[in-house]
Coordinates of C-alpha atoms in Angstrom, one line a residue:
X1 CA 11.2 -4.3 85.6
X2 CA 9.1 -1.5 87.1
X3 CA 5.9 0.2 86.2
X4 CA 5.2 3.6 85.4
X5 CA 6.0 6.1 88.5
X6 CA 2.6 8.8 89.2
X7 CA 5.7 11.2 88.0
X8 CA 6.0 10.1 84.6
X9 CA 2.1 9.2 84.5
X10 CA 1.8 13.2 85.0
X11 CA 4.6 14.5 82.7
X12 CA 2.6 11.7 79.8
X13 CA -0.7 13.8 80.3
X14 CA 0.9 17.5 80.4
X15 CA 2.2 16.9 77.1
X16 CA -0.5 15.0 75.7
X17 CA -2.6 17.8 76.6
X18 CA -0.1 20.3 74.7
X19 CA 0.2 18.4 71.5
X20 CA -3.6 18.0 71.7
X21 CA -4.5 21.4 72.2
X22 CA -1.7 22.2 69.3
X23 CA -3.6 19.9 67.1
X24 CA -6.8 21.5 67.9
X25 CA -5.3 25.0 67.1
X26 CA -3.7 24.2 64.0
X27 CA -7.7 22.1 63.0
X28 CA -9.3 25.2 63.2
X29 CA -8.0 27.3 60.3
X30 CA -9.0 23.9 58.0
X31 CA -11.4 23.7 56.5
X32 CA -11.3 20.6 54.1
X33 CA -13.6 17.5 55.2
X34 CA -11.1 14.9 56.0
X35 CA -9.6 17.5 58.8
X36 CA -12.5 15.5 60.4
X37 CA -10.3 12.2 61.1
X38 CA -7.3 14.4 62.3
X39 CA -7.6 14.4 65.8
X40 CA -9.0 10.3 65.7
X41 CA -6.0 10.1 64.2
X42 CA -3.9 11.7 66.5
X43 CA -5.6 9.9 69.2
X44 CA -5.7 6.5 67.8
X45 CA -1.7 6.7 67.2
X46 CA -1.4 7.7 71.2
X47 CA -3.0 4.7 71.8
X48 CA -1.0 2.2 69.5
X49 CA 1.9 3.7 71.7
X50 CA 0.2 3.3 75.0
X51 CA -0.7 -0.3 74.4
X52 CA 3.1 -0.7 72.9
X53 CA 4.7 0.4 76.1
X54 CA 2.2 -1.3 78.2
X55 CA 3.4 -4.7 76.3
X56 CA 7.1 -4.1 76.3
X57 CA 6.8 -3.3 80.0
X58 CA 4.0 -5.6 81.3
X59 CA 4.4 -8.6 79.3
X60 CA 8.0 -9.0 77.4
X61 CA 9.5 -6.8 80.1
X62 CA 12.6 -6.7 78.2
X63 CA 13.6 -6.1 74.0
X64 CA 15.6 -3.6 72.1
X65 CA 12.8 -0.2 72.7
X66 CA 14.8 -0.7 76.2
X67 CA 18.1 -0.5 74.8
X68 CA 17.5 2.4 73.1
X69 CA 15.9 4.4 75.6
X70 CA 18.2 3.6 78.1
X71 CA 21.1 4.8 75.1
X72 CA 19.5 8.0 74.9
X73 CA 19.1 8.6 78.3
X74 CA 22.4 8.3 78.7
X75 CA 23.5 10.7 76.1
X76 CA 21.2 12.9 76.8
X77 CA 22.4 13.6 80.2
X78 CA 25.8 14.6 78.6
X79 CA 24.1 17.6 77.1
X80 CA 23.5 19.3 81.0
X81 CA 26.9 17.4 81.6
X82 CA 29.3 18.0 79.3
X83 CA 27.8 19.9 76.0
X84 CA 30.6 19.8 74.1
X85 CA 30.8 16.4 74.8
X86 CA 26.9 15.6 73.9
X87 CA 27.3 17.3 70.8
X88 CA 31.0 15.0 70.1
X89 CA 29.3 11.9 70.3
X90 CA 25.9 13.0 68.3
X91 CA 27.9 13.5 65.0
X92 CA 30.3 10.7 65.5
X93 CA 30.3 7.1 64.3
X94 CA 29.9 4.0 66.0
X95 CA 33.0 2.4 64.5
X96 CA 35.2 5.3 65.6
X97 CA 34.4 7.2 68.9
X98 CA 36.4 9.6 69.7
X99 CA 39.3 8.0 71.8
X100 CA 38.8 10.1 74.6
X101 CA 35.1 9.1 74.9
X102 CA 35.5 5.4 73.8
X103 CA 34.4 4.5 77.3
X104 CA 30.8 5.5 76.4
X105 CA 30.7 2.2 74.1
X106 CA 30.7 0.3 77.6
X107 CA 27.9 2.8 78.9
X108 CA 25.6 2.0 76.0
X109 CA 25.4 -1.1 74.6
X110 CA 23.7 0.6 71.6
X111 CA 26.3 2.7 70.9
X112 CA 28.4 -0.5 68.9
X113 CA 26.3 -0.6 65.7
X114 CA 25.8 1.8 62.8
X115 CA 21.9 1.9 62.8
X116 CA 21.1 1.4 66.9
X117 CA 24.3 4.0 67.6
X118 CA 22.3 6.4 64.6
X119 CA 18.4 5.4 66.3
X120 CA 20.1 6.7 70.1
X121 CA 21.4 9.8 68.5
X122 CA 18.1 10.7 67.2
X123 CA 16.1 9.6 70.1
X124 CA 18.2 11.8 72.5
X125 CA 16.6 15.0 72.0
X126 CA 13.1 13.4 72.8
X127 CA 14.8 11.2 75.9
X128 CA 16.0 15.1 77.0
X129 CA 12.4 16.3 76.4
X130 CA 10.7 13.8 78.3
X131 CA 13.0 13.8 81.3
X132 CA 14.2 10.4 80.1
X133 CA 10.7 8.9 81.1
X134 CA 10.2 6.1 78.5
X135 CA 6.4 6.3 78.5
X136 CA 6.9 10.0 77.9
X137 CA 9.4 9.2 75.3
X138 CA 7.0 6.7 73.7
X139 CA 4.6 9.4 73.0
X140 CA 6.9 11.8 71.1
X141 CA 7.7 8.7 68.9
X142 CA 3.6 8.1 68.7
X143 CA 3.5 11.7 67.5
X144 CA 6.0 11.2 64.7
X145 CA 4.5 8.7 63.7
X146 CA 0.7 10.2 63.6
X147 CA 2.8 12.8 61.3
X148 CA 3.6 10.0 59.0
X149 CA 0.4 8.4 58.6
X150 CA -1.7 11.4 58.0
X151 CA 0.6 12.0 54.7
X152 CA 0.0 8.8 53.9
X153 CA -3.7 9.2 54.3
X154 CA -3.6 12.7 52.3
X155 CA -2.4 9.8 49.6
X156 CA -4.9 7.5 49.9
X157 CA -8.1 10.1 49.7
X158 CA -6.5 11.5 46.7
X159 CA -7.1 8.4 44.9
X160 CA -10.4 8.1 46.7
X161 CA -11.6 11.1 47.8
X162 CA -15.5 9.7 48.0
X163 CA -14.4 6.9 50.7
X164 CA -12.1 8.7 53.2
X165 CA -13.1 6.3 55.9
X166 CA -12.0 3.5 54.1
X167 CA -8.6 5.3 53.6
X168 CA -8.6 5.7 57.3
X169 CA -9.0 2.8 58.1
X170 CA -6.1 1.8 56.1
X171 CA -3.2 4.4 57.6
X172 CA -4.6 4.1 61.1
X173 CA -6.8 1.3 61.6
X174 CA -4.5 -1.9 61.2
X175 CA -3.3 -3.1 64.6
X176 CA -0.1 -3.9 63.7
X177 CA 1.2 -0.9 62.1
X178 CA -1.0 1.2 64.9
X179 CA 1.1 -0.8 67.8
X180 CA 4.2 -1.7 66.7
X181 CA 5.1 1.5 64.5
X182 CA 3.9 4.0 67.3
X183 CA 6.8 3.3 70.1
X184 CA 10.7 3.4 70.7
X185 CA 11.8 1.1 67.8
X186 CA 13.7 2.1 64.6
X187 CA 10.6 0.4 62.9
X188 CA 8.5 4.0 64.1
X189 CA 11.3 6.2 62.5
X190 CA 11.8 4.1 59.2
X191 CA 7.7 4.0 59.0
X192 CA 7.2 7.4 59.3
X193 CA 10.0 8.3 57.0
X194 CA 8.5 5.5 53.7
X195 CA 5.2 7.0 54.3
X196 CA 6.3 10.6 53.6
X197 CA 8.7 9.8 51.0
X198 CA 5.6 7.9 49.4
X199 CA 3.8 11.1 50.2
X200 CA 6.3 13.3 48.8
X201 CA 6.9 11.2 46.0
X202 CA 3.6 11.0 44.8
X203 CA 2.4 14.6 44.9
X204 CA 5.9 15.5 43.2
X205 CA 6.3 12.9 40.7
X206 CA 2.9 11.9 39.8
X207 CA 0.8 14.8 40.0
X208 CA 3.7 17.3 39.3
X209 CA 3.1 19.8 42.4
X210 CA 6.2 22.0 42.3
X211 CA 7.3 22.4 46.3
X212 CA 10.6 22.7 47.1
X213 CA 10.1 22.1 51.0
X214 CA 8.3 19.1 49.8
X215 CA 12.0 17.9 48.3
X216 CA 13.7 18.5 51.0
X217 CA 11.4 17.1 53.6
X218 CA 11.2 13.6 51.6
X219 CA 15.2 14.0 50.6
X220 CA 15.8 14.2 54.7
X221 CA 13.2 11.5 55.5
X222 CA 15.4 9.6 52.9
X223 CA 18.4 9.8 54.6
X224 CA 16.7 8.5 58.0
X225 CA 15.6 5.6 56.6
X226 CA 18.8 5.1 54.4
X227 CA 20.5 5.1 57.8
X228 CA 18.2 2.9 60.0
X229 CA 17.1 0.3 57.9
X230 CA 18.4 0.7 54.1
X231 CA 16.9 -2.1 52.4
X232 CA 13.4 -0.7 52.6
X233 CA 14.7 2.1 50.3
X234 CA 16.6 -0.4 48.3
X235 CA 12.9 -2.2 47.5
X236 CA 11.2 1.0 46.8
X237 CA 13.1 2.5 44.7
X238 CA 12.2 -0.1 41.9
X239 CA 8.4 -0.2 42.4
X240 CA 9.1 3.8 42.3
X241 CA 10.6 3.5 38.7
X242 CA 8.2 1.1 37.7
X243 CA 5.2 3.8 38.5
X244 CA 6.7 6.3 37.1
X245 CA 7.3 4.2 33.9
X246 CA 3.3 4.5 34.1
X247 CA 2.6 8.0 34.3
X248 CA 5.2 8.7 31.2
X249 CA 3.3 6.3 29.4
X250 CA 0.1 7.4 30.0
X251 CA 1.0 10.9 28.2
X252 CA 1.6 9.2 25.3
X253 CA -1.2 9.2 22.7
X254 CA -0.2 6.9 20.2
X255 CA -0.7 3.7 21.0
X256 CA 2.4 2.1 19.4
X257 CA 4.8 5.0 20.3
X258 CA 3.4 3.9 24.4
X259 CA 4.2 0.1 23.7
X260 CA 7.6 1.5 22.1
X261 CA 8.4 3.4 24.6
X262 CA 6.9 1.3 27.6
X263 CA 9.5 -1.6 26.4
X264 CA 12.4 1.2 26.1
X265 CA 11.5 2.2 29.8
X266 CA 11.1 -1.4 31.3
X267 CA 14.5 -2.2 29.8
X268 CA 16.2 1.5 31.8
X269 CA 14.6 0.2 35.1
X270 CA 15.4 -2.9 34.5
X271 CA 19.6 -2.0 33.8
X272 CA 18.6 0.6 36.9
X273 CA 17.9 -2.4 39.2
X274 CA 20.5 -4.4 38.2
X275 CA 23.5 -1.8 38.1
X276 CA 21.9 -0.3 42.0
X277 CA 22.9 -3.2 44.0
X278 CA 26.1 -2.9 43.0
X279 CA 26.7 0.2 43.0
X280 CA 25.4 -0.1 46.6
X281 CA 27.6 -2.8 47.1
X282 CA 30.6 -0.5 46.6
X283 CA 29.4 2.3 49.4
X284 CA 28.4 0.3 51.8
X285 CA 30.2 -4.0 52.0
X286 CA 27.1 -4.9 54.3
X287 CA 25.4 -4.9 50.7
X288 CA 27.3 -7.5 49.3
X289 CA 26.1 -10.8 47.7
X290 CA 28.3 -12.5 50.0
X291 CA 27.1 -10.4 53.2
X292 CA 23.8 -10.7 52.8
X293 CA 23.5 -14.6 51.9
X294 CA 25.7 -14.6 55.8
X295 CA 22.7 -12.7 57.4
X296 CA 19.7 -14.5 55.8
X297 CA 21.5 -17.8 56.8
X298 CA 22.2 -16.2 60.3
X299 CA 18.9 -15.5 60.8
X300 CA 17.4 -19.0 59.8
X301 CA 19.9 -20.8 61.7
X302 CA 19.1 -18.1 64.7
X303 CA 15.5 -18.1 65.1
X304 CA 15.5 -21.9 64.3
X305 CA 17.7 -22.6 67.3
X306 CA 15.7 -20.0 69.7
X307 CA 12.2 -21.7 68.9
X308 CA 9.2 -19.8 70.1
X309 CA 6.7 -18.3 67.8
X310 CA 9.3 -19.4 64.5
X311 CA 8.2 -19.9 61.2
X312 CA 10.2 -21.8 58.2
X313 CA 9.7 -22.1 54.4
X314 CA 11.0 -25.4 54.0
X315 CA 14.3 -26.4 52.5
X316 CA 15.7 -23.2 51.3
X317 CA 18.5 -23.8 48.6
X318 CA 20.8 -20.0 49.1
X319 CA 21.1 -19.6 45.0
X320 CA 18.9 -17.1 42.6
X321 CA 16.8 -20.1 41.6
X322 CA 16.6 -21.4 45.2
X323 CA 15.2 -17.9 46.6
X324 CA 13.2 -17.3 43.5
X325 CA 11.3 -20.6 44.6
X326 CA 10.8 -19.2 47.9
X327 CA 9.0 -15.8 47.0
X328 CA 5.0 -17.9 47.1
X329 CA 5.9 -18.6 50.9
X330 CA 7.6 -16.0 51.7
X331 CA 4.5 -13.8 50.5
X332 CA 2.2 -16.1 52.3
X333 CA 3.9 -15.9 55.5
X334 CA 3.9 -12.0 55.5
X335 CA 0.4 -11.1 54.5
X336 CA -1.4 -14.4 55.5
X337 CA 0.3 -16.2 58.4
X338 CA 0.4 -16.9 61.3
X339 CA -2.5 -19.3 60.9
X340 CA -4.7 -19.9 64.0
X341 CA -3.4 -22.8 65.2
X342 CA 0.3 -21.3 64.6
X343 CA -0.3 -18.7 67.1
X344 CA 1.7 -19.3 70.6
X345 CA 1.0 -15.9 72.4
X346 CA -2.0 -13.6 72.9
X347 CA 0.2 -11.2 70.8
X348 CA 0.4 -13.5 67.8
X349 CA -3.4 -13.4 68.3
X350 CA -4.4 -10.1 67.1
X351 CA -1.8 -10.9 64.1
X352 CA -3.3 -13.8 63.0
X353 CA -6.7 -12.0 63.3
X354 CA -5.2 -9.3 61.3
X355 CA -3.5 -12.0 58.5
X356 CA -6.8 -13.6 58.4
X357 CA -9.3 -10.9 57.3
X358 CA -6.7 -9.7 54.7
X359 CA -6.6 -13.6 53.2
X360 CA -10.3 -13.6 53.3
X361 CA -10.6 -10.0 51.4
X362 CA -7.5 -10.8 49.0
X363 CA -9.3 -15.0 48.0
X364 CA -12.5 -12.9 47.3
X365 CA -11.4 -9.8 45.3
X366 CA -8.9 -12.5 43.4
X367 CA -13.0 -14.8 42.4
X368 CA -14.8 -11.8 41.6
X369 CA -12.3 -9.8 39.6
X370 CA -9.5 -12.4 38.6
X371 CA -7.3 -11.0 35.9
X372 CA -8.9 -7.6 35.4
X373 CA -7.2 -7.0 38.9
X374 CA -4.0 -6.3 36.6
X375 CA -6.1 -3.9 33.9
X376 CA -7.8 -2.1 36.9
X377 CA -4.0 -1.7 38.8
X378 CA -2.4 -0.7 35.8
X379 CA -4.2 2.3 34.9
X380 CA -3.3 4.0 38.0
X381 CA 0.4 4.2 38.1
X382 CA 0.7 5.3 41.8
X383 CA -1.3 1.9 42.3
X384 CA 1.6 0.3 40.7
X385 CA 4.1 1.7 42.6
X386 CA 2.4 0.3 45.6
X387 CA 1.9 -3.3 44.8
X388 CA 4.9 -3.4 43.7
X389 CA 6.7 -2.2 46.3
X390 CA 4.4 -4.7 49.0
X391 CA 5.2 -7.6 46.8
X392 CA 9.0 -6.9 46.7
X393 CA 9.8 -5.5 50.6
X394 CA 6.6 -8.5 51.5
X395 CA 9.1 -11.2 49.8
X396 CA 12.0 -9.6 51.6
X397 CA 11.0 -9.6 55.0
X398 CA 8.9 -12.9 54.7
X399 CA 11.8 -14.8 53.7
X400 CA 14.5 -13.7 56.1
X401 CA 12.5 -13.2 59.4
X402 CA 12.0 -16.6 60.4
X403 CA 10.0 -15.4 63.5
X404 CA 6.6 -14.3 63.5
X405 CA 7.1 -11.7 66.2
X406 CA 9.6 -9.7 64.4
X407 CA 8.2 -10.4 61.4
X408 CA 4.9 -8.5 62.3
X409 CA 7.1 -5.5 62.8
X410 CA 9.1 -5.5 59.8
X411 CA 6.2 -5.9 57.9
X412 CA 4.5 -2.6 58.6
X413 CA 6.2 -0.3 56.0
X414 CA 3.7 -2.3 53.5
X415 CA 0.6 -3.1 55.2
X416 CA -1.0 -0.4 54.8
X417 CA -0.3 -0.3 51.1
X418 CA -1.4 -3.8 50.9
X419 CA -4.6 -3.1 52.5
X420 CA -5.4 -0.1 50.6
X421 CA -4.8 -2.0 47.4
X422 CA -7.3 -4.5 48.4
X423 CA -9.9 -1.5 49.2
X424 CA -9.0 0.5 46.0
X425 CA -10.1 -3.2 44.1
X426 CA -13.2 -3.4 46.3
X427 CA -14.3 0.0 45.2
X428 CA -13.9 -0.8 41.2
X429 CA -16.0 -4.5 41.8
X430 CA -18.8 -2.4 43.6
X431 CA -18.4 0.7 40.7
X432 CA -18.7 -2.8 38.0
X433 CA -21.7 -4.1 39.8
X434 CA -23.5 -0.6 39.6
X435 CA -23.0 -0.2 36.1

């Protein structure tokens, strides 16, 4: 596979420029101090997509980012083609094509599953943009993704407004959610989509900010990630329910009316959880019990039979107990592992860098504070929301990956909420020491 032509080298600068000077425009009328990390921001998520297409390219020289550009591209030329037939395909399903157009299945490989056939509709207006250059295409997808994280940073100096680098360093700073959730994956789209619904959700439902283009940014943001990759909504919506069980509680002044009702709203989330998989399972069979023991054994079987950088959590029995078992390892693997001597490419080496400054941070903040970390967590509900939400998605992913390469993709939608945890702890030892 080819490098980049001088063409599309060109094309990538023009519209850096414009999106730089755009962000340099819209900067000026701000005038509130973290504004300062907007455009390091903007340029640190250009080059997370830089070094992401320079990987796929140089070093894999194949994967699915392909796949999906080259779907787009070819959809996207049926727009100057045939419009009527662009916008046919763009609002129909993979499972049923219009007859007359079945042929396009053949044409894009892509085009034969519900989330990769929804991830090359919505990456055909950028393919059309960029002139169906993928390292032009790349930076759209790096831009969409620098929207995402600065809401998730507005987040994070809420809750800290006297460390905003620290909260920088946490939305932007983390190699693997700066690489591999800034280029042509779904993981880009269904980042940037939990990371506004986590904004929207928390300046909405926590601190009660009335906005109605607030709802229906994080209700369309919703529906992305619904579409792409379900099951990280399906683990956030309990953590969210949790959280807010704190922030109701919290307005309670009497302190056996809040144990009252804290037990009253524990048992509603708990009925919640229980009656939402099901309820899931009737919309949507690939929800089933039955269908989603078949993938979780498919992917073991799978990524034990490829080899390469594979992980495995021993013998895994498929049954509640069985999994339950599992969630130590599978947590392990996803916020500690791979261990050095695991790691069988330079790009596992930057992840096991990555796993091993988060272990070291985690083993010390868990010496120091040891169980107040649940008394310092709980006060803030937001906070539970978010450790939550990494403990439940971190289980998810750890235990049906299997491979520590895709693994360090799925991951993303928690890492920074895992790290900012850890710095949010780190903050209330040093606050303890000083008094």
């Amino acid at each position: 596979m080819g490098g980049f032509s001088i063409i599309e080298i060109g094309i990538w600068v023009i519209y850096f420029t414009i999106l730089l000077q755009v962000l340099l425009i819209y900067k000026q009328g701000k005038t509130e101090s973290y504004f300062g990390f907007f455009i390091p921001a903007f340029l640190l998520k250009v080059f997370g997509g830089v070094v992401f297409a320079i990987i796929y390219k140089f070093y894999y020289g194949y994967g699915d980012t392909f796949l999906y550009h080259e779907g787009a591209k070819i959809l996207g030329k049926t727009l100057f083609d045939e419009p009527a037939t662009y916008f046919r395909l763009l609002f129909s399903e993979n499972a049923n094509l219009p007859a007359d157009l079945s042929y396009f299945s053949q044409d894009i490989q892509y085009s034969r599953g519900a989330q990769e056939w929804f991830m090359v509709k919505t990456l055909s207006p950028f393919s059309i943009l960029s002139f169906h250059y993928y390292f032009v295409t790349t930076l759209f997808l790096s831009f969409i993704s620098f929207f995402g994280a600065w809401k998730l940073f507005r987040v994070f100096i809420d809750l800290i407004p006297k460390y905003k680098h620290l909260a920088f360093i946490a939305a932007f700073c983390i190699p693997s959610v700066l690489i591999w959730g800034g280029g042509i994956m779904k993981d880009t789209m269904t980042l940037t989509g939990i990371n506004i619904i986590l904004y929207g959700s928390y300046f909405l439902l926590f601190k009660k900010q009335k906005h109605f283009l607030l709802w229906a940014t994080l209700l369309f943001w919703g529906w992305i990630v619904y579409q792409l990759k379900a099951y990280i909504l399906i683990a956030f919506i309990p953590a969210l329910l949790f959280g807010l069980n704190g922030v109701i509680r919290d307005k309670i002044g009497s302190v056996f009316l809040r144990r009252i009702v804290s037990l009253a709203l524990i048992f509603i989330t708990s009925v919640a959880i229980y009656l939402g998989p099901i309820i899931l399972r009737d919309l949507n069979a690939n929800y089933s019990a039955s269908a989603i023991t078949g993938k979780v054994k498919g992917f073991h079987s799978w990524h034990s039979d490829v080899g390469g950088s594979t992980y495995d959590l021993g013998v895994v029995e498929y049954s509640l107990t069985g999994v339950i078992q599992k969630i130590p390892a599978s947590l392990n693997v996803t916020f500690f592992r791979p261990y050095p001597w695991e790691i069988s490419n330079i790009v596992g080496l930057f992840t096991s860098f990555e796993s091993l400054v988060l272990f070291g941070v985690f083993i010390y903040l868990l010496v120091k504070l040891r169980f107040r970390i649940i008394r310092i967590l709980n006060a803030e509900p937001i906070l539970i929301l978010f450790t939550l939400y990494a403990l439940i998605f971190g289980f998810v992913v750890g235990f049906t990956s299997y491979n520590f390469g895709a693994l360090a993709r799925y991951k993303i939608p928690v890492l920074s909420l895992f790290t900012f945890v850890l710095i949010y702890l780190y903050n209330e030892l040093k606050t303890e020491k000083k008094n």
